[in-house]
PDB file of C-alpha atoms and ligand atoms in Angstrom:
ATOM      1  CA  MET A 179       0.000   0.000   0.000  1.00 86.00           C
ATOM      2  CA  LEU A 180       1.225   3.424  -0.976  1.00 95.00           C
ATOM      3  CA  GLY A 181       1.822   5.902   1.864  1.00 96.00           C
ATOM      4  CA  LYS A 182      -0.362   9.032   1.796  1.00 97.00           C
ATOM      5  CA  LYS A 183       2.593  11.387   1.388  1.00 98.00           C
ATOM      6  CA  MET A 184       3.972   9.367  -1.518  1.00 98.00           C
ATOM      7  CA  GLU A 185       0.532   9.110  -3.104  1.00 98.00           C
ATOM      8  CA  LYS A 186       0.177  12.908  -2.984  1.00 98.00           C
ATOM      9  CA  ALA A 187       3.667  13.403  -4.431  1.00 98.00           C
ATOM     10  CA  LEU A 188       2.973  10.945  -7.278  1.00 98.00           C
ATOM     11  CA  ASN A 189      -0.302  12.729  -8.015  1.00 98.00           C
ATOM     12  CA  GLU A 190       1.656  15.983  -8.258  1.00 98.00           C
ATOM     13  CA  GLN A 191       4.120  14.295 -10.611  1.00 98.00           C
ATOM     14  CA  ILE A 192       1.264  13.088 -12.833  1.00 98.00           C
ATOM     15  CA  ASN A 193       0.162  16.718 -13.029  1.00 98.00           C
ATOM     16  CA  ALA A 194       3.728  17.812 -13.847  1.00 98.00           C
ATOM     17  CA  GLU A 195       3.976  15.227 -16.652  1.00 98.00           C
ATOM     18  CA  LEU A 196       0.628  16.365 -18.054  1.00 98.00           C
ATOM     19  CA  TYR A 197       1.857  19.959 -17.902  1.00 98.00           C
ATOM     20  CA  SER A 198       5.008  18.859 -19.782  1.00 98.00           C
ATOM     21  CA  SER A 199       2.792  17.385 -22.476  1.00 98.00           C
ATOM     22  CA  TYR A 200       0.753  20.588 -22.634  1.00 98.00           C
ATOM     23  CA  LEU A 201       3.914  22.709 -22.825  1.00 98.00           C
ATOM     24  CA  TYR A 202       5.333  20.684 -25.723  1.00 98.00           C
ATOM     25  CA  LEU A 203       2.009  20.758 -27.516  1.00 98.00           C
ATOM     26  CA  SER A 204       2.120  24.533 -27.155  1.00 98.00           C
ATOM     27  CA  MET A 205       5.633  24.559 -28.632  1.00 98.00           C
ATOM     28  CA  ALA A 206       4.353  22.346 -31.473  1.00 98.00           C
ATOM     29  CA  SER A 207       1.551  24.782 -32.122  1.00 98.00           C
ATOM     30  CA  TRP A 208       3.942  27.742 -32.130  1.00 98.00           C
ATOM     31  CA  SER A 209       6.293  25.877 -34.528  1.00 98.00           C
ATOM     32  CA  GLU A 210       3.368  25.108 -36.801  1.00 98.00           C
ATOM     33  CA  SER A 211       2.401  28.792 -36.916  1.00 98.00           C
ATOM     34  CA  GLU A 212       5.989  29.649 -37.904  1.00 97.00           C
ATOM     35  CA  GLY A 213       5.977  27.147 -40.802  1.00 97.00           C
ATOM     36  CA  LEU A 214       8.393  24.859 -38.949  1.00 97.00           C
ATOM     37  CA  ASP A 215       6.502  21.638 -39.581  1.00 98.00           C
ATOM     38  CA  GLY A 216       9.420  19.377 -38.629  1.00 98.00           C
ATOM     39  CA  PHE A 217       9.833  21.140 -35.289  1.00 98.00           C
ATOM     40  CA  ALA A 218       6.079  20.834 -34.769  1.00 98.00           C
ATOM     41  CA  ASN A 219       6.330  17.097 -35.429  1.00 98.00           C
ATOM     42  CA  TRP A 220       9.157  16.733 -32.913  1.00 98.00           C
ATOM     43  CA  PHE A 221       7.276  18.629 -30.205  1.00 98.00           C
ATOM     44  CA  LYS A 222       4.034  16.723 -30.866  1.00 98.00           C
ATOM     45  CA  ILE A 223       5.857  13.444 -30.354  1.00 98.00           C
ATOM     46  CA  GLN A 224       7.475  14.866 -27.240  1.00 98.00           C
ATOM     47  CA  ALA A 225       3.973  15.739 -25.981  1.00 98.00           C
ATOM     48  CA  GLN A 226       2.870  12.133 -26.625  1.00 98.00           C
ATOM     49  CA  GLU A 227       5.877  10.811 -24.731  1.00 98.00           C
ATOM     50  CA  GLU A 228       5.019  12.957 -21.728  1.00 98.00           C
ATOM     51  CA  LEU A 229       1.539  11.448 -21.693  1.00 98.00           C
ATOM     52  CA  THR A 230       3.113   8.000 -21.478  1.00 98.00           C
ATOM     53  CA  HIS A 231       5.135   9.233 -18.479  1.00 98.00           C
ATOM     54  CA  ALA A 232       1.943  10.427 -16.766  1.00 98.00           C
ATOM     55  CA  MET A 233       0.242   7.088 -17.506  1.00 98.00           C
ATOM     56  CA  ARG A 234       3.187   5.136 -16.157  1.00 98.00           C
ATOM     57  CA  PHE A 235       2.758   6.903 -12.804  1.00 98.00           C
ATOM     58  CA  TYR A 236      -1.033   6.536 -13.033  1.00 98.00           C
ATOM     59  CA  ALA A 237      -0.767   2.767 -13.470  1.00 98.00           C
ATOM     60  CA  TYR A 238       1.734   2.499 -10.643  1.00 98.00           C
ATOM     61  CA  VAL A 239      -0.421   4.418  -8.141  1.00 98.00           C
ATOM     62  CA  TYR A 240      -3.272   1.940  -8.753  1.00 98.00           C
ATOM     63  CA  GLU A 241      -0.935  -1.019  -8.642  1.00 98.00           C
ATOM     64  CA  ARG A 242      -0.091   0.064  -5.095  1.00 98.00           C
ATOM     65  CA  GLY A 243      -3.688   0.610  -4.009  1.00 97.00           C
ATOM     66  CA  GLY A 244      -3.591   4.405  -4.281  1.00 98.00           C
ATOM     67  CA  ARG A 245      -5.940   6.901  -5.909  1.00 98.00           C
ATOM     68  CA  VAL A 246      -5.275   9.331  -8.760  1.00 98.00           C
ATOM     69  CA  ARG A 247      -7.103  12.662  -8.696  1.00 98.00           C
ATOM     70  CA  MET A 248      -6.855  15.028 -11.601  1.00 98.00           C
ATOM     71  CA  ALA A 249      -6.043  18.662 -10.825  1.00 98.00           C
ATOM     72  CA  ALA A 250      -5.903  21.828 -12.922  1.00 98.00           C
ATOM     73  CA  ILE A 251      -3.036  21.968 -15.398  1.00 98.00           C
ATOM     74  CA  GLU A 252      -1.168  25.249 -15.552  1.00 98.00           C
ATOM     75  CA  ALA A 253      -1.405  27.129 -18.853  1.00 98.00           C
ATOM     76  CA  PRO A 254       1.900  27.028 -20.747  1.00 98.00           C
ATOM     77  CA  LYS A 255       3.539  29.862 -22.678  1.00 98.00           C
ATOM     78  CA  THR A 256       2.205  30.203 -26.220  1.00 98.00           C
ATOM     79  CA  GLU A 257       4.894  32.320 -27.891  1.00 98.00           C
ATOM     80  CA  TRP A 258       8.648  31.955 -28.343  1.00 98.00           C
ATOM     81  CA  LYS A 259      10.878  34.500 -29.990  1.00 97.00           C
ATOM     82  CA  SER A 260      12.784  31.845 -31.936  1.00 96.00           C
ATOM     83  CA  ALA A 261      13.331  28.104 -32.364  1.00 96.00           C
ATOM     84  CA  LEU A 262      16.429  28.541 -30.207  1.00 97.00           C
ATOM     85  CA  ALA A 263      14.324  30.034 -27.395  1.00 97.00           C
ATOM     86  CA  ALA A 264      11.951  27.053 -27.594  1.00 98.00           C
ATOM     87  CA  PHE A 265      14.809  24.583 -27.188  1.00 97.00           C
ATOM     88  CA  GLU A 266      16.367  26.659 -24.407  1.00 98.00           C
ATOM     89  CA  ASP A 267      13.026  26.406 -22.601  1.00 98.00           C
ATOM     90  CA  THR A 268      12.860  22.672 -23.366  1.00 98.00           C
ATOM     91  CA  LEU A 269      16.231  22.085 -21.745  1.00 98.00           C
ATOM     92  CA  GLU A 270      15.377  24.260 -18.761  1.00 98.00           C
ATOM     93  CA  HIS A 271      12.066  22.444 -18.336  1.00 98.00           C
ATOM     94  CA  GLU A 272      13.666  18.997 -18.466  1.00 98.00           C
ATOM     95  CA  GLN A 273      16.226  20.087 -15.862  1.00 98.00           C
ATOM     96  CA  LYS A 274      13.328  21.140 -13.660  1.00 98.00           C
ATOM     97  CA  VAL A 275      11.631  17.749 -14.167  1.00 98.00           C
ATOM     98  CA  THR A 276      14.888  15.985 -13.252  1.00 98.00           C
ATOM     99  CA  GLY A 277      14.820  17.942  -9.988  1.00 98.00           C
ATOM    100  CA  LEU A 278      11.248  16.769  -9.328  1.00 98.00           C
ATOM    101  CA  ILE A 279      12.165  13.131  -9.998  1.00 98.00           C
ATOM    102  CA  ASN A 280      15.177  13.408  -7.713  1.00 98.00           C
ATOM    103  CA  LYS A 281      12.951  14.778  -4.928  1.00 98.00           C
ATOM    104  CA  LEU A 282      10.607  11.813  -5.377  1.00 98.00           C
ATOM    105  CA  VAL A 283      13.537   9.409  -5.104  1.00 98.00           C
ATOM    106  CA  LYS A 284      14.564  11.085  -1.860  1.00 98.00           C
ATOM    107  CA  LEU A 285      11.017  10.901  -0.521  1.00 98.00           C
ATOM    108  CA  ALA A 286      10.766   7.207  -1.413  1.00 98.00           C
ATOM    109  CA  ARG A 287      14.144   6.524   0.152  1.00 98.00           C
ATOM    110  CA  ASP A 288      13.297   8.396   3.363  1.00 97.00           C
ATOM    111  CA  ALA A 289      10.049   6.410   3.629  1.00 97.00           C
ATOM    112  CA  SER A 290      11.861   3.116   2.919  1.00 97.00           C
ATOM    113  CA  ASP A 291       9.450   2.738  -0.026  1.00 98.00           C
ATOM    114  CA  TYR A 292      11.784   0.630  -2.152  1.00 97.00           C
ATOM    115  CA  ALA A 293       9.105  -0.335  -4.673  1.00 97.00           C
ATOM    116  CA  THR A 294       8.520   3.316  -5.570  1.00 98.00           C
ATOM    117  CA  GLU A 295      12.236   3.984  -5.595  1.00 98.00           C
ATOM    118  CA  ASN A 296      12.632   1.125  -8.047  1.00 98.00           C
ATOM    119  CA  VAL A 297       9.927   2.490 -10.375  1.00 98.00           C
ATOM    120  CA  LEU A 298      11.548   5.914 -10.198  1.00 98.00           C
ATOM    121  CA  GLN A 299      14.861   4.540 -11.449  1.00 98.00           C
ATOM    122  CA  TRP A 300      13.339   4.279 -14.938  1.00 98.00           C
ATOM    123  CA  PHE A 301      12.591   7.994 -14.762  1.00 98.00           C
ATOM    124  CA  VAL A 302      16.069   8.826 -13.483  1.00 98.00           C
ATOM    125  CA  ALA A 303      17.540   7.198 -16.612  1.00 98.00           C
ATOM    126  CA  GLU A 304      14.884   8.757 -18.846  1.00 97.00           C
ATOM    127  CA  GLN A 305      15.748  12.246 -17.573  1.00 98.00           C
ATOM    128  CA  VAL A 306      19.410  11.786 -18.510  1.00 98.00           C
ATOM    129  CA  GLU A 307      18.232  11.077 -22.061  1.00 97.00           C
ATOM    130  CA  GLU A 308      15.664  13.900 -22.063  1.00 97.00           C
ATOM    131  CA  GLU A 309      18.214  16.497 -20.978  1.00 98.00           C
ATOM    132  CA  ASP A 310      20.813  15.210 -23.429  1.00 98.00           C
ATOM    133  CA  THR A 311      18.407  15.292 -26.388  1.00 97.00           C
ATOM    134  CA  ALA A 312      17.148  18.778 -25.521  1.00 97.00           C
ATOM    135  CA  ASP A 313      20.693  20.086 -25.167  1.00 98.00           C
ATOM    136  CA  ARG A 314      21.873  18.527 -28.415  1.00 97.00           C
ATOM    137  CA  LEU A 315      18.962  20.025 -30.332  1.00 97.00           C
ATOM    138  CA  ARG A 316      19.520  23.400 -28.679  1.00 97.00           C
ATOM    139  CA  GLN A 317      23.151  23.247 -29.827  1.00 97.00           C
ATOM    140  CA  LYS A 318      22.156  22.313 -33.367  1.00 96.00           C
ATOM    141  CA  VAL A 319      19.747  25.260 -33.669  1.00 96.00           C
ATOM    142  CA  GLU A 320      22.490  27.505 -32.321  1.00 96.00           C
ATOM    143  CA  LEU A 321      24.992  26.025 -34.783  1.00 95.00           C
ATOM    144  CA  VAL A 322      22.868  26.927 -37.807  1.00 93.00           C
ATOM    145  CA  GLY A 323      22.287  30.408 -36.424  1.00 91.00           C
ATOM    146  CA  GLY A 324      18.584  29.716 -35.980  1.00 83.00           C
ATOM    147  CA  LYS A 325      17.665  30.634 -39.555  1.00 88.00           C
ATOM    148  CA  GLY A 326      17.983  30.125 -43.286  1.00 92.00           C
ATOM    149  CA  HIS A 327      19.022  26.950 -45.044  1.00 95.00           C
ATOM    150  CA  GLY A 328      20.455  25.414 -41.870  1.00 95.00           C
ATOM    151  CA  LEU A 329      17.171  25.793 -40.025  1.00 95.00           C
ATOM    152  CA  TYR A 330      15.314  24.388 -43.035  1.00 96.00           C
ATOM    153  CA  MET A 331      17.564  21.300 -43.056  1.00 96.00           C
ATOM    154  CA  LEU A 332      17.132  20.864 -39.311  1.00 96.00           C
ATOM    155  CA  ASP A 333      13.373  21.156 -39.717  1.00 97.00           C
ATOM    156  CA  ARG A 334      13.518  18.333 -42.254  1.00 97.00           C
ATOM    157  CA  GLU A 335      15.558  16.226 -39.854  1.00 97.00           C
ATOM    158  CA  LEU A 336      13.034  16.725 -37.047  1.00 97.00           C
ATOM    159  CA  ALA A 337      10.191  15.822 -39.409  1.00 97.00           C
ATOM    160  CA  ALA A 338      11.573  12.275 -39.451  1.00 96.00           C
ATOM    161  CA  ARG A 339      10.963  11.628 -35.737  1.00 95.00           C
ATOM    162  CA  VAL A 340       8.351   8.953 -35.121  1.00 95.00           C
ATOM    163  CA  PHE A 341       6.578   8.095 -31.898  1.00 95.00           C
ATOM    164  CA  THR A 342       7.767   4.870 -30.359  1.00 90.00           C
ATOM    165  CA  PRO A 343       5.602   3.647 -27.491  1.00 85.00           C
ATOM    166  CA  PRO A 344       7.764   2.829 -24.476  1.00 78.00           C
ATOM    167  CA  PRO A 345       8.208  -0.851 -23.658  1.00 73.00           C
ATOM    168  CA  ALA A 346       5.678  -2.194 -21.179  1.00 66.00           C
ATOM    169  CA  GLU A 347       6.748  -2.198 -17.546  1.00 57.00           C
ATOM    170  CA  GLU A 348       8.310  -5.411 -16.425  1.00 47.00           C
TER     171      GLU A 348
HETATM  172 FE1  FEO B 652       8.480  13.397 -18.484  1.00 56.10          FE
HETATM  173 FE2  FEO B 652      10.320  15.083 -20.347  1.00 56.10          FE
HETATM  174  O1  FEO B 652      10.078  14.159 -18.774  1.00 56.10           O
END
């Protein structure tokens, strides 16, 4: 059975993952409005991935006899001054999420909730990848100067991203 404090914290994390999805959908929408269809594709897939993160926590809370309650999702930004600014925000956001995951690990550890700590390890590894991807894309946009032919080529590259559902939990 999940402790009340942990249940509340996991509910907050579900909300944070849903906000992440909403934020990336907002970035997709902004990209679309700028004619950056490849960027829009990348952010839409990112939004889908975040939903899978939320659902992973959702399933776990029920597996441990807890209860999920939906709460209001904060409204994300809707405008960015450039593609570079969007990826700077992406990196900053993922760093923030890493901090949230780390806090959950600490909470689980302090409560000797080893099952939750174990589930969180997947997210610890995922955040390393999320931060790395965001940073590499930020660097690439910076490298091409955020415009012209370079940005067009990068947009084409990002158009190739496809959504891969995460493997089922063991
Ligand atoms: Fe759910 Fe991008 O971390």
